[in-house]
PDB file of C-alpha atoms in Angstrom:
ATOM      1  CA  UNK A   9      31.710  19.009  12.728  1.00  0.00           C
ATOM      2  CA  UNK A  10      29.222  20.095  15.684  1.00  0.00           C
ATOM      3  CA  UNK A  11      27.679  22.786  13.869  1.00  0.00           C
ATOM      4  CA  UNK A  12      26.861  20.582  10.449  1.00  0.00           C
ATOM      5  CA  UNK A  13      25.485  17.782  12.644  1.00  0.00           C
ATOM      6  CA  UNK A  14      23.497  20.474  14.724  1.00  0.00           C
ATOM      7  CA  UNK A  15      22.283  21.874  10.921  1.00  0.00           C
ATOM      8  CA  UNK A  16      21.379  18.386  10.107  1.00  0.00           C
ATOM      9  CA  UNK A  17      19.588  17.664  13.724  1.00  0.00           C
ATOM     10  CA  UNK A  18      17.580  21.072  13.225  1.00  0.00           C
ATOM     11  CA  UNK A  19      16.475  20.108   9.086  1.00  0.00           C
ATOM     12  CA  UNK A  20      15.162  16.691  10.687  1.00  0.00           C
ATOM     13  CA  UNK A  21      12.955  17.950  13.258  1.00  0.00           C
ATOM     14  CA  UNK A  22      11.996  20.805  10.815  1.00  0.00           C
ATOM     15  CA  UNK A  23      10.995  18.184   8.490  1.00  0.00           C
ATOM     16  CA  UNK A  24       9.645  15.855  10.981  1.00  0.00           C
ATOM     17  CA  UNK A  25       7.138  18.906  12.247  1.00  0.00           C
ATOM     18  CA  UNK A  26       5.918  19.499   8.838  1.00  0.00           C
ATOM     19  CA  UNK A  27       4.839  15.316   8.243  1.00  0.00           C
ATOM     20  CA  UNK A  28       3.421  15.908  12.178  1.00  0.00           C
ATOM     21  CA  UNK A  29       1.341  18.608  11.509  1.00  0.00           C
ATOM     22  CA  UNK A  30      -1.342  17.367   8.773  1.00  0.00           C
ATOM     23  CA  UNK A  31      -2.066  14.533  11.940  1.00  0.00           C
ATOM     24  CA  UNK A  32      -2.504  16.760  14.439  1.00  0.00           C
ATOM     25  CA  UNK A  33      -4.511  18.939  12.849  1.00  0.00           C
ATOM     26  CA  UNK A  34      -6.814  15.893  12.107  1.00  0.00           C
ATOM     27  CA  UNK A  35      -6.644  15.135  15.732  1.00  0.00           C
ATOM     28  CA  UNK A  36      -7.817  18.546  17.012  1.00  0.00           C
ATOM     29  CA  UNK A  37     -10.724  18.551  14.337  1.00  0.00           C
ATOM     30  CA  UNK A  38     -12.006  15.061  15.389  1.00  0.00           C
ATOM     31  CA  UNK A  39     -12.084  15.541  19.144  1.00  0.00           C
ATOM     32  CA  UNK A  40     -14.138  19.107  18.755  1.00  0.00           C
ATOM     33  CA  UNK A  41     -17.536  19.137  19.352  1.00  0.00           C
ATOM     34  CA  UNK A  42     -19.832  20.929  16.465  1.00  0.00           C
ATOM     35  CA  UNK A  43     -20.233  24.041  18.504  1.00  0.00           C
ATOM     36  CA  UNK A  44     -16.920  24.379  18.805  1.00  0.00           C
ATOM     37  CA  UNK A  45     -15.988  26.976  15.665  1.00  0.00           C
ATOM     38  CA  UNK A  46     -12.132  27.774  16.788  1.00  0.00           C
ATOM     39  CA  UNK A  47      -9.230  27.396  14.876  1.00  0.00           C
ATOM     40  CA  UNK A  48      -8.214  23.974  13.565  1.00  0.00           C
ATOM     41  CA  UNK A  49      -4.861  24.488  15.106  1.00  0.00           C
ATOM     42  CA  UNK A  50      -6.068  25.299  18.329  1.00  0.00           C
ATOM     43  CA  UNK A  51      -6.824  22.411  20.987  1.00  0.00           C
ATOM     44  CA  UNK A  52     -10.614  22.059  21.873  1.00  0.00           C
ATOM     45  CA  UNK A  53     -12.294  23.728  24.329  1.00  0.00           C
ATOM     46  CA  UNK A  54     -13.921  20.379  25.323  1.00  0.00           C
ATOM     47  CA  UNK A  55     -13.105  17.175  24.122  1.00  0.00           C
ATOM     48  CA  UNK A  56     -15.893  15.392  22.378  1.00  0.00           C
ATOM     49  CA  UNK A  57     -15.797  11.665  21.010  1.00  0.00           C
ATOM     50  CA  UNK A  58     -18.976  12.119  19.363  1.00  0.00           C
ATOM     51  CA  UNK A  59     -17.072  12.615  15.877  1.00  0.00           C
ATOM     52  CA  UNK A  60     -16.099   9.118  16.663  1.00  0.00           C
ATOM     53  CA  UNK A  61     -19.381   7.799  17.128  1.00  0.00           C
ATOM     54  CA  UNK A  62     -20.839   9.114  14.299  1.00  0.00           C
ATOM     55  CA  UNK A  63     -18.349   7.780  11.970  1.00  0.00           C
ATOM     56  CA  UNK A  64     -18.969   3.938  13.099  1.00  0.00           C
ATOM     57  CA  UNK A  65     -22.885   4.797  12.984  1.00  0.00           C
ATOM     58  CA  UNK A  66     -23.010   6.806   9.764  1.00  0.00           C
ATOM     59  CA  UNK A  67     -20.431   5.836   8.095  1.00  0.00           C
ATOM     60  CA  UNK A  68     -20.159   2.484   8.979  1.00  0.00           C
ATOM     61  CA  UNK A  69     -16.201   2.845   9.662  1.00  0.00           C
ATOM     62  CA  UNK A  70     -15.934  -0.561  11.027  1.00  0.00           C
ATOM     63  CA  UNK A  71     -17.703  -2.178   8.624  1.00  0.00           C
ATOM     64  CA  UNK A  72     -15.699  -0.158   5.981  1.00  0.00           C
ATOM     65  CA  UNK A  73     -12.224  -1.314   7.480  1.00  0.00           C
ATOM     66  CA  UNK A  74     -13.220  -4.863   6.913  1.00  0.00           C
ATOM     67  CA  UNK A  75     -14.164  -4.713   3.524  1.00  0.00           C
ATOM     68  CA  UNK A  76     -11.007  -3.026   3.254  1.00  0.00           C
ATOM     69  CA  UNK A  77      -8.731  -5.462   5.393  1.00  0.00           C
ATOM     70  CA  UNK A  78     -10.408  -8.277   2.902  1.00  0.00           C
ATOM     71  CA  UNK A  79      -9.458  -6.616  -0.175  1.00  0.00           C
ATOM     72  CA  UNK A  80      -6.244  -5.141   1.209  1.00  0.00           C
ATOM     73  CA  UNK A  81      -5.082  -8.622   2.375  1.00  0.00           C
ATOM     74  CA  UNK A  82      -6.213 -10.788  -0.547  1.00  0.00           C
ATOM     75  CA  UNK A  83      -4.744  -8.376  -3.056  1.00  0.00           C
ATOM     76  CA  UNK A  84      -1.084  -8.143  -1.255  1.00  0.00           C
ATOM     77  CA  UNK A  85      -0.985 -11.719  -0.904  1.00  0.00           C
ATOM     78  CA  UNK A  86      -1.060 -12.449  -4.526  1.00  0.00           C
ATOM     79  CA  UNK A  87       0.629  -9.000  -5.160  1.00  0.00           C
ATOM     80  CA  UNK A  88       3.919 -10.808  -2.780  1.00  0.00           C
ATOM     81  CA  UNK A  89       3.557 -14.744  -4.190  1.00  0.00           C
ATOM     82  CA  UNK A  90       2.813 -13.476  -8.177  1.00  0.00           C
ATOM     83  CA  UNK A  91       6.002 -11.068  -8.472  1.00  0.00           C
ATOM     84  CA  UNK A  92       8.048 -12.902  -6.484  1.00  0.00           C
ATOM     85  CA  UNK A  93       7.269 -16.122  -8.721  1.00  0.00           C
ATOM     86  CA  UNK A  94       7.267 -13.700 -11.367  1.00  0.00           C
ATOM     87  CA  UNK A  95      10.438 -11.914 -11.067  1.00  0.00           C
ATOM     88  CA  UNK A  96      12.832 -15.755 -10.014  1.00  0.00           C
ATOM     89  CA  UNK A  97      12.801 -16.773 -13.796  1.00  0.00           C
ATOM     90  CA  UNK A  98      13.344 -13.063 -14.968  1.00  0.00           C
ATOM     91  CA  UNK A  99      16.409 -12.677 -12.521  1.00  0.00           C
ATOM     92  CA  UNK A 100      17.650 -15.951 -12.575  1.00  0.00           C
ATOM     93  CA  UNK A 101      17.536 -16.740 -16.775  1.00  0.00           C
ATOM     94  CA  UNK A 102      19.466 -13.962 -18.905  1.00  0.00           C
ATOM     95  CA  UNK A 103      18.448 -13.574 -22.294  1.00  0.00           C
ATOM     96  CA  UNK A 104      17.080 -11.044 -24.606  1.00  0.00           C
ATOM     97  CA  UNK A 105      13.435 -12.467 -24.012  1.00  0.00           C
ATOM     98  CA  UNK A 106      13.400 -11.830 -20.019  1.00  0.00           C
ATOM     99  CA  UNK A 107      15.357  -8.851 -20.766  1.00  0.00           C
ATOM    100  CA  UNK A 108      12.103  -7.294 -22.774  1.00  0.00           C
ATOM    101  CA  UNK A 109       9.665  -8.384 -20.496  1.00  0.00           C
ATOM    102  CA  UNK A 110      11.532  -6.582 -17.062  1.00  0.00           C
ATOM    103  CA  UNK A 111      11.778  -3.191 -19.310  1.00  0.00           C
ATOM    104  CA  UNK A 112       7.845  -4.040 -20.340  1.00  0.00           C
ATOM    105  CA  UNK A 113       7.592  -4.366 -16.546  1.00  0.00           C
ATOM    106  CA  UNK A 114       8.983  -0.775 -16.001  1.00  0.00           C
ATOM    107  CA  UNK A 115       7.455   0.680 -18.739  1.00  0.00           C
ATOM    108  CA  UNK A 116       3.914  -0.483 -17.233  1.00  0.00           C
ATOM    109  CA  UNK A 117       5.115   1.187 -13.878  1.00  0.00           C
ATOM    110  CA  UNK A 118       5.296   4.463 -16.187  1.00  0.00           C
ATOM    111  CA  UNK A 119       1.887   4.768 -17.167  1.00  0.00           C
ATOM    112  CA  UNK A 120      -0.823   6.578 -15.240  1.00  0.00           C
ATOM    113  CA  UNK A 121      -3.410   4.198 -14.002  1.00  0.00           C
ATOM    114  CA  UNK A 122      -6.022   7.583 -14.180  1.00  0.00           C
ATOM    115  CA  UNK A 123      -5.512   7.364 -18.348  1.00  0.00           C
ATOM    116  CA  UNK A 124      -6.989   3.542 -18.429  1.00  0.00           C
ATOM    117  CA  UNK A 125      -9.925   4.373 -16.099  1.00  0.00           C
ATOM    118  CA  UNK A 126     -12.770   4.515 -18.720  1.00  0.00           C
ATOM    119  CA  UNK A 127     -11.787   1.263 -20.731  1.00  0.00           C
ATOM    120  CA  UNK A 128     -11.323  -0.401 -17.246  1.00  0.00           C
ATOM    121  CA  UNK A 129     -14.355   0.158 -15.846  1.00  0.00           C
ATOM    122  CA  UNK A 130     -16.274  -0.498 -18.862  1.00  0.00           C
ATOM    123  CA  UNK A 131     -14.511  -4.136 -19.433  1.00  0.00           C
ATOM    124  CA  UNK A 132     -15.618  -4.618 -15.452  1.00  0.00           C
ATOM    125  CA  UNK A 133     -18.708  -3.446 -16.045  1.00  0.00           C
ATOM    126  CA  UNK A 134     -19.257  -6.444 -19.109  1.00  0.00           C
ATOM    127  CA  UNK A 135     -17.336  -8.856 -17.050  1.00  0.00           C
ATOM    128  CA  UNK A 136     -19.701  -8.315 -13.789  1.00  0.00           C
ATOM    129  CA  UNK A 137     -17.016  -7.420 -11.807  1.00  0.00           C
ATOM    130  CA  UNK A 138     -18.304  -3.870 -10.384  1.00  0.00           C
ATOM    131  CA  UNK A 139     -18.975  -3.750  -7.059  1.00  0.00           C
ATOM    132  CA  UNK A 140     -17.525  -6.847  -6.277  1.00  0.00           C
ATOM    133  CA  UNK A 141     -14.447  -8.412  -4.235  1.00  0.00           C
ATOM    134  CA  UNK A 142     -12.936 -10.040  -7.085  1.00  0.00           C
ATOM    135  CA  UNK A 143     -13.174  -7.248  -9.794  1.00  0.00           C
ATOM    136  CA  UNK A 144     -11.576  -4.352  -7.465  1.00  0.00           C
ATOM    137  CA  UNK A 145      -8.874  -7.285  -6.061  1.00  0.00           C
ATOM    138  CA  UNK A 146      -8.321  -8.036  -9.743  1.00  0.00           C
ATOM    139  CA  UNK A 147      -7.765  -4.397 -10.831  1.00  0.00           C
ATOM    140  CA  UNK A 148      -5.466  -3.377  -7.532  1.00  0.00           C
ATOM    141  CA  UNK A 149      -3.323  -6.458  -8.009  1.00  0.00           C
ATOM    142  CA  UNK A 150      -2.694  -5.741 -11.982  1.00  0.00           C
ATOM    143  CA  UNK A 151      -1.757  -2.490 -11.208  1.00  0.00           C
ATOM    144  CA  UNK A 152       0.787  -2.968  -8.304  1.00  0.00           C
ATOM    145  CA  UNK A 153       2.263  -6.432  -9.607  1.00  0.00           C
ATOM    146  CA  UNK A 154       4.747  -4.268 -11.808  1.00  0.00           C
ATOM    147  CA  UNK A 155       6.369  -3.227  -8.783  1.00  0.00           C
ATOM    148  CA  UNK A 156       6.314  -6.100  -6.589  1.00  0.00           C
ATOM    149  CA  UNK A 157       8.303  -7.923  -9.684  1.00  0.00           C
ATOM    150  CA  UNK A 158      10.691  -5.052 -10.397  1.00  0.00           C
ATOM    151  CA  UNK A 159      11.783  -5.350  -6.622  1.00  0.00           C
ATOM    152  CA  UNK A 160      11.268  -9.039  -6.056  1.00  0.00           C
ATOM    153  CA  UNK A 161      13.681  -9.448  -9.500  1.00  0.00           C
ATOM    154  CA  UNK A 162      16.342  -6.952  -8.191  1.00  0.00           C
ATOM    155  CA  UNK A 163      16.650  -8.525  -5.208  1.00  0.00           C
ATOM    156  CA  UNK A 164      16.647 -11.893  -6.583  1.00  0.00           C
ATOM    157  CA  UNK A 165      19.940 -10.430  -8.852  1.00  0.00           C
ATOM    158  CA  UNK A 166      21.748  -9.612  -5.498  1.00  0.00           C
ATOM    159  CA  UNK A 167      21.408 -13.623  -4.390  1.00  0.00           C
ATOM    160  CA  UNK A 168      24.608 -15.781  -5.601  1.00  0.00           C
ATOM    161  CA  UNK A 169      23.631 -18.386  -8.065  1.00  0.00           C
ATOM    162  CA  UNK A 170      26.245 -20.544  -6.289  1.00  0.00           C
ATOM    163  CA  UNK A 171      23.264 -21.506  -4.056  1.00  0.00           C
ATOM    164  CA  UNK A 172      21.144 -22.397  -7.114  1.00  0.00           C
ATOM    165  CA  UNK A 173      23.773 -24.389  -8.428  1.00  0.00           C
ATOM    166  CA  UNK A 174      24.428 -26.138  -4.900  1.00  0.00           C
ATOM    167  CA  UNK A 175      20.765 -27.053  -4.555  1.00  0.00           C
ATOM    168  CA  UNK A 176      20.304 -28.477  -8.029  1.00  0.00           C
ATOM    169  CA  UNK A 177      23.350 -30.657  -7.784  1.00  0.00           C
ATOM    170  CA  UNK A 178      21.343 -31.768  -4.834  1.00  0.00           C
ATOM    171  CA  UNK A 179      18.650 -32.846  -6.772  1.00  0.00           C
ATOM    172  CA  UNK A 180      16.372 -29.796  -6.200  1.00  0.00           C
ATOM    173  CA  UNK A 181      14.137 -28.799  -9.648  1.00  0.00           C
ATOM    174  CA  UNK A 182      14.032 -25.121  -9.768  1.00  0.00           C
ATOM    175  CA  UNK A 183      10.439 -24.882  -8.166  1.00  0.00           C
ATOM    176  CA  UNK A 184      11.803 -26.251  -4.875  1.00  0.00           C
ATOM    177  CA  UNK A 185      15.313 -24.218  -5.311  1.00  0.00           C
ATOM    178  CA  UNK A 186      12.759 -21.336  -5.309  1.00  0.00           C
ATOM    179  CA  UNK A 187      10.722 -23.033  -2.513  1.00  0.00           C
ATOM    180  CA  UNK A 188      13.643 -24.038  -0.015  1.00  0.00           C
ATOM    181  CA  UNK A 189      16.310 -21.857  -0.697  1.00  0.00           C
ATOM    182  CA  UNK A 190      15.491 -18.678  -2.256  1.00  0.00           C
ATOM    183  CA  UNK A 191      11.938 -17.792  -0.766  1.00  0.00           C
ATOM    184  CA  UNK A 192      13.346 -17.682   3.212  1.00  0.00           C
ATOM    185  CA  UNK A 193      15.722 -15.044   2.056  1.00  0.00           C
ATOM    186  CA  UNK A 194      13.411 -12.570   0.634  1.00  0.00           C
ATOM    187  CA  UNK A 195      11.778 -11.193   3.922  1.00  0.00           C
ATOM    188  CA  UNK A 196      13.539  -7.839   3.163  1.00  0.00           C
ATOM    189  CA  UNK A 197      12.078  -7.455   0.008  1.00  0.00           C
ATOM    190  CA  UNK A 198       8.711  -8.825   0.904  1.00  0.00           C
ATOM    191  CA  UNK A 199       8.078  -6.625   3.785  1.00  0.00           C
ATOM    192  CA  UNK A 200       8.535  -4.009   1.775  1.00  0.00           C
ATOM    193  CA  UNK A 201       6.339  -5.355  -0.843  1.00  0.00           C
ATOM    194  CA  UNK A 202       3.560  -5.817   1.633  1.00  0.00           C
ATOM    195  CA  UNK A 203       4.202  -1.824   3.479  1.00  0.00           C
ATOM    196  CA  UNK A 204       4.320  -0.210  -0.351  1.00  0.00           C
ATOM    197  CA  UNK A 205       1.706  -2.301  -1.801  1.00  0.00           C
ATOM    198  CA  UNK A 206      -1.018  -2.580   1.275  1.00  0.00           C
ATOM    199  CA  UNK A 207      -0.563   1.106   1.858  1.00  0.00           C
ATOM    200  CA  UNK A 208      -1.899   2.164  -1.367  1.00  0.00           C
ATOM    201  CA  UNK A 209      -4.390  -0.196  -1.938  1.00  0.00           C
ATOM    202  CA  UNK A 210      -5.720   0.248   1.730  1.00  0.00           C
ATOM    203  CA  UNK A 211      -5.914   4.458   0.860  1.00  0.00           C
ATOM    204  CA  UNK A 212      -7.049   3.641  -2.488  1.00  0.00           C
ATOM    205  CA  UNK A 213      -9.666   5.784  -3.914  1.00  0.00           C
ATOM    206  CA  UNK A 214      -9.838   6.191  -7.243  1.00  0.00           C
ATOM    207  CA  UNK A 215     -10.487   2.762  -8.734  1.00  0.00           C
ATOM    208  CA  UNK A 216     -12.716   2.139  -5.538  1.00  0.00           C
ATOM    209  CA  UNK A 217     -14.594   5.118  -6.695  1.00  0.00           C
ATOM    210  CA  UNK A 218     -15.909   3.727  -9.740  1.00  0.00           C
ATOM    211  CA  UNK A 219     -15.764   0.165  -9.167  1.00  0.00           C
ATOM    212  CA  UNK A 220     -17.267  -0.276  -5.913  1.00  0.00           C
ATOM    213  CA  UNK A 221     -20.390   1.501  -6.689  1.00  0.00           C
ATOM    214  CA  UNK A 222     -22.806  -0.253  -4.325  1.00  0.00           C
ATOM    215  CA  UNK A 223     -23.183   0.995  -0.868  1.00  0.00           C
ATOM    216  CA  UNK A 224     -22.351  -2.457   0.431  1.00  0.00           C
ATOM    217  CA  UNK A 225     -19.309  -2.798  -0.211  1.00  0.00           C
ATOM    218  CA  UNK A 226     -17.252   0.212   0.389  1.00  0.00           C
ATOM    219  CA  UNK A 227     -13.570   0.750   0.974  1.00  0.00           C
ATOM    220  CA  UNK A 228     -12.446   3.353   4.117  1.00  0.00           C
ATOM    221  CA  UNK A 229     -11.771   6.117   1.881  1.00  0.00           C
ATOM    222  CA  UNK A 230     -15.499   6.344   0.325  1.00  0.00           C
ATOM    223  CA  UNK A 231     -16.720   6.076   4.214  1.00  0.00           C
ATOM    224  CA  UNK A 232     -14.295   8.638   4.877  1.00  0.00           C
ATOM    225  CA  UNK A 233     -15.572  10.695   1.593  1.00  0.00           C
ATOM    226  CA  UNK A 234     -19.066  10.720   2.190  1.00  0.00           C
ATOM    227  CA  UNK A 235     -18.988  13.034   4.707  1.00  0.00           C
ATOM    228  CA  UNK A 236     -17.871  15.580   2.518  1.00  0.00           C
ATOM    229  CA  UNK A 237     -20.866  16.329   0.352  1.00  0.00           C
ATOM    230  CA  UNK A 238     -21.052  19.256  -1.843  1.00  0.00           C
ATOM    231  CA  UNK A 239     -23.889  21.073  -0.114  1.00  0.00           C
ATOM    232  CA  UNK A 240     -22.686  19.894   3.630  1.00  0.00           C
ATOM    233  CA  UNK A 241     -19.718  18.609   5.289  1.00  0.00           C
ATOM    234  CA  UNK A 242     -19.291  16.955   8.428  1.00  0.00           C
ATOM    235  CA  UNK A 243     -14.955  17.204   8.769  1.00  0.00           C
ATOM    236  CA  UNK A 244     -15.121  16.643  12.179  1.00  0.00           C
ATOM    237  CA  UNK A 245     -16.309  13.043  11.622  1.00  0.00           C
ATOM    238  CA  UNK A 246     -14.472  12.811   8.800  1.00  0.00           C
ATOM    239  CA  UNK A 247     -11.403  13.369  10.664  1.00  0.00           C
ATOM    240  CA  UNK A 248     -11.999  10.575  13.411  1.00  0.00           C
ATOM    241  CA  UNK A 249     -13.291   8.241  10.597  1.00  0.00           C
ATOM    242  CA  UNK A 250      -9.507   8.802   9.053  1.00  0.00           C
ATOM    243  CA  UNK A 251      -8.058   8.361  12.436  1.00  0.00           C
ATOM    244  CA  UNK A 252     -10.154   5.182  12.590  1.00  0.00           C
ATOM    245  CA  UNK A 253      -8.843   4.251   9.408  1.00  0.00           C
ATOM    246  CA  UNK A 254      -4.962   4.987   9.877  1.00  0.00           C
ATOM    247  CA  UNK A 255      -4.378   2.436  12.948  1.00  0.00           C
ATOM    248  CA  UNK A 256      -3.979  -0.752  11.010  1.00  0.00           C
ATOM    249  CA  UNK A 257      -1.769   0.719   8.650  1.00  0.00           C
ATOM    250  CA  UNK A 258       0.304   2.018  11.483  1.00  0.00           C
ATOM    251  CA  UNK A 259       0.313  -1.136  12.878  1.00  0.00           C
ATOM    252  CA  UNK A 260       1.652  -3.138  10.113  1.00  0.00           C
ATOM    253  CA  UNK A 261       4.038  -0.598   9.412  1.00  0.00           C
ATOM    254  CA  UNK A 262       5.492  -0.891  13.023  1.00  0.00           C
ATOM    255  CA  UNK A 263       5.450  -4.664  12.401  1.00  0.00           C
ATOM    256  CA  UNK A 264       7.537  -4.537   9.477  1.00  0.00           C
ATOM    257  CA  UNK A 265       9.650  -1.498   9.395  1.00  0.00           C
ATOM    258  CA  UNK A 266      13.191  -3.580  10.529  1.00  0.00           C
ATOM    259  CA  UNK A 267      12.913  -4.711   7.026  1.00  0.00           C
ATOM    260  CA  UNK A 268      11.507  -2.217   5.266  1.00  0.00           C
ATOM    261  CA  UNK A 269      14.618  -0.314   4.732  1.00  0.00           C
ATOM    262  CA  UNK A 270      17.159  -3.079   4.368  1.00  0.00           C
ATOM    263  CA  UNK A 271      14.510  -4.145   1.460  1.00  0.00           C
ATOM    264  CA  UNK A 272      13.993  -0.715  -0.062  1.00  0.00           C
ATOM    265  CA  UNK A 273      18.045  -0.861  -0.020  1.00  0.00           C
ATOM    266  CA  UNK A 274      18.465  -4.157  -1.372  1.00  0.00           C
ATOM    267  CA  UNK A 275      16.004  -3.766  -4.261  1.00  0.00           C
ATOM    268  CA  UNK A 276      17.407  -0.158  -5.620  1.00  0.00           C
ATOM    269  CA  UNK A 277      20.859  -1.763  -5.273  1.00  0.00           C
ATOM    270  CA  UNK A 278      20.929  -2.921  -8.948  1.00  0.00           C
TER     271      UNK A 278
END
């Protein structure tokens, strides 16, 4: 019994090292100066922030990280209220009609957002929503609201109906049994909604890419990408630009993580 938990203590740090590594060699590369030409996964000679202070001045990082926090927090807030709205009918009211639409749901989560990227852009483009708040908040929220109601609705399966019941003998209409009762217990569920969903729209780059295609407005990962040209790149700036960019994420994440798993958990259970 020793020697398989030792097996299983050795396969977690081995696979701990290997999700470490990636971050520290962005670490090394952002605190070397230019001059210095060693190995990435050697330490730096000298440590230089000047990586650091050409990302906010080139780049714009800071600026870049609020155009991101606006779109990130806009878009998971209507990600968390639409599916959860969303998925309380589709949980709550069996029938062959609700039953479609959760398997359309699924199916949606199936396709590869790349393979709708031309007709998408070019319905943005006639609508005026390129490079704007509301046309890439539009497009990140129709693409991750699959999800948030394919968790929300599982979750929502998991809660007795007993308490529905209870409530509308009470005199609640179903908005304010949704409102009162079953809203306070889906934190679980929603903090996960908010890590999954804020997470990739915060390191989103390919609908940025193409919608956001004014300078100003830009997301963290085009300030991040334009230091890597294709006749120059600058990775040492690039590197503390990403380092820049990973805090609030980490942040959040720290915030949130008691409920994470308990949600993750919760939402598969079905």
């Amino acid at each position: 019994m020793k020697a398989k938990s030792a097996v299983y203590n050795v396969l977690a740090i081995l696979v701990s090292a290997l999700h470490f590594i990636p971050f520290y060699i962005v670490v090394m590369v952002a605190l070397k100066p230019k001059t210095d030409m060693s190995s990435r996964w050697l330490p730096p000679e000298s440590i230089d922030f000047g990586n650091f202070t050409t990302a906010i001045s080139r780049a714009k990082i800071l600026n870049a990280m609020r155009d991101s926090a606006i779109i990130t927090v806009i878009a998971v807030l209507a990600v968390a209220i639409l599916g959860a709205m969303a998925a309380y009918p589709l949980a709550r009211m069996k029938n062959r009609f609700n039953s479609l639409i959760l398997k359309l749901v699924l199916g949606v989560m199936m396709i590869p957002p790349l393979s709708m990227l031309v007709p998408l852009v070019t319905m943005m483009s006639r609508i005026g929503g390129v490079s704007t708040y509301w046309g890439i908040i539009s497009v990140l929220v129709a693409f991750q609201l699959p999800l948030s109601i394919f968790m929300y609705a599982n979750f929502i399966e998991a809660i007795p109906r007993e308490l529905d019941e209870a409530a509308s003998i009470d005199g609640c209409s179903k908005f304010m049994i949704f409102y009162r009762i079953i809203l306070p217990l889906l934190k679980p569920v929603t903090a996960t909604v908010i890590i999954l969903t804020g997470v990739f729209i915060w390191n989103d780059y390919q609908f940025s890419l193409y919608i956001l295609q004014s300078s100003r407005l830009r997301t963290v990962t085009l300030a991040v990408a334009a230091f890597c040209g294709q006749s120059s790149a600058n990775f040492g700036a690039a590197a503390a630009a990403a380092l820049l960019a990973v805090v609030p994420v980490v942040v959040v994440y720290l915030a949130l993580q008691k409920y994470f798993v308990k949600g993750m958990i919760d939402s598969a259970g079905k």
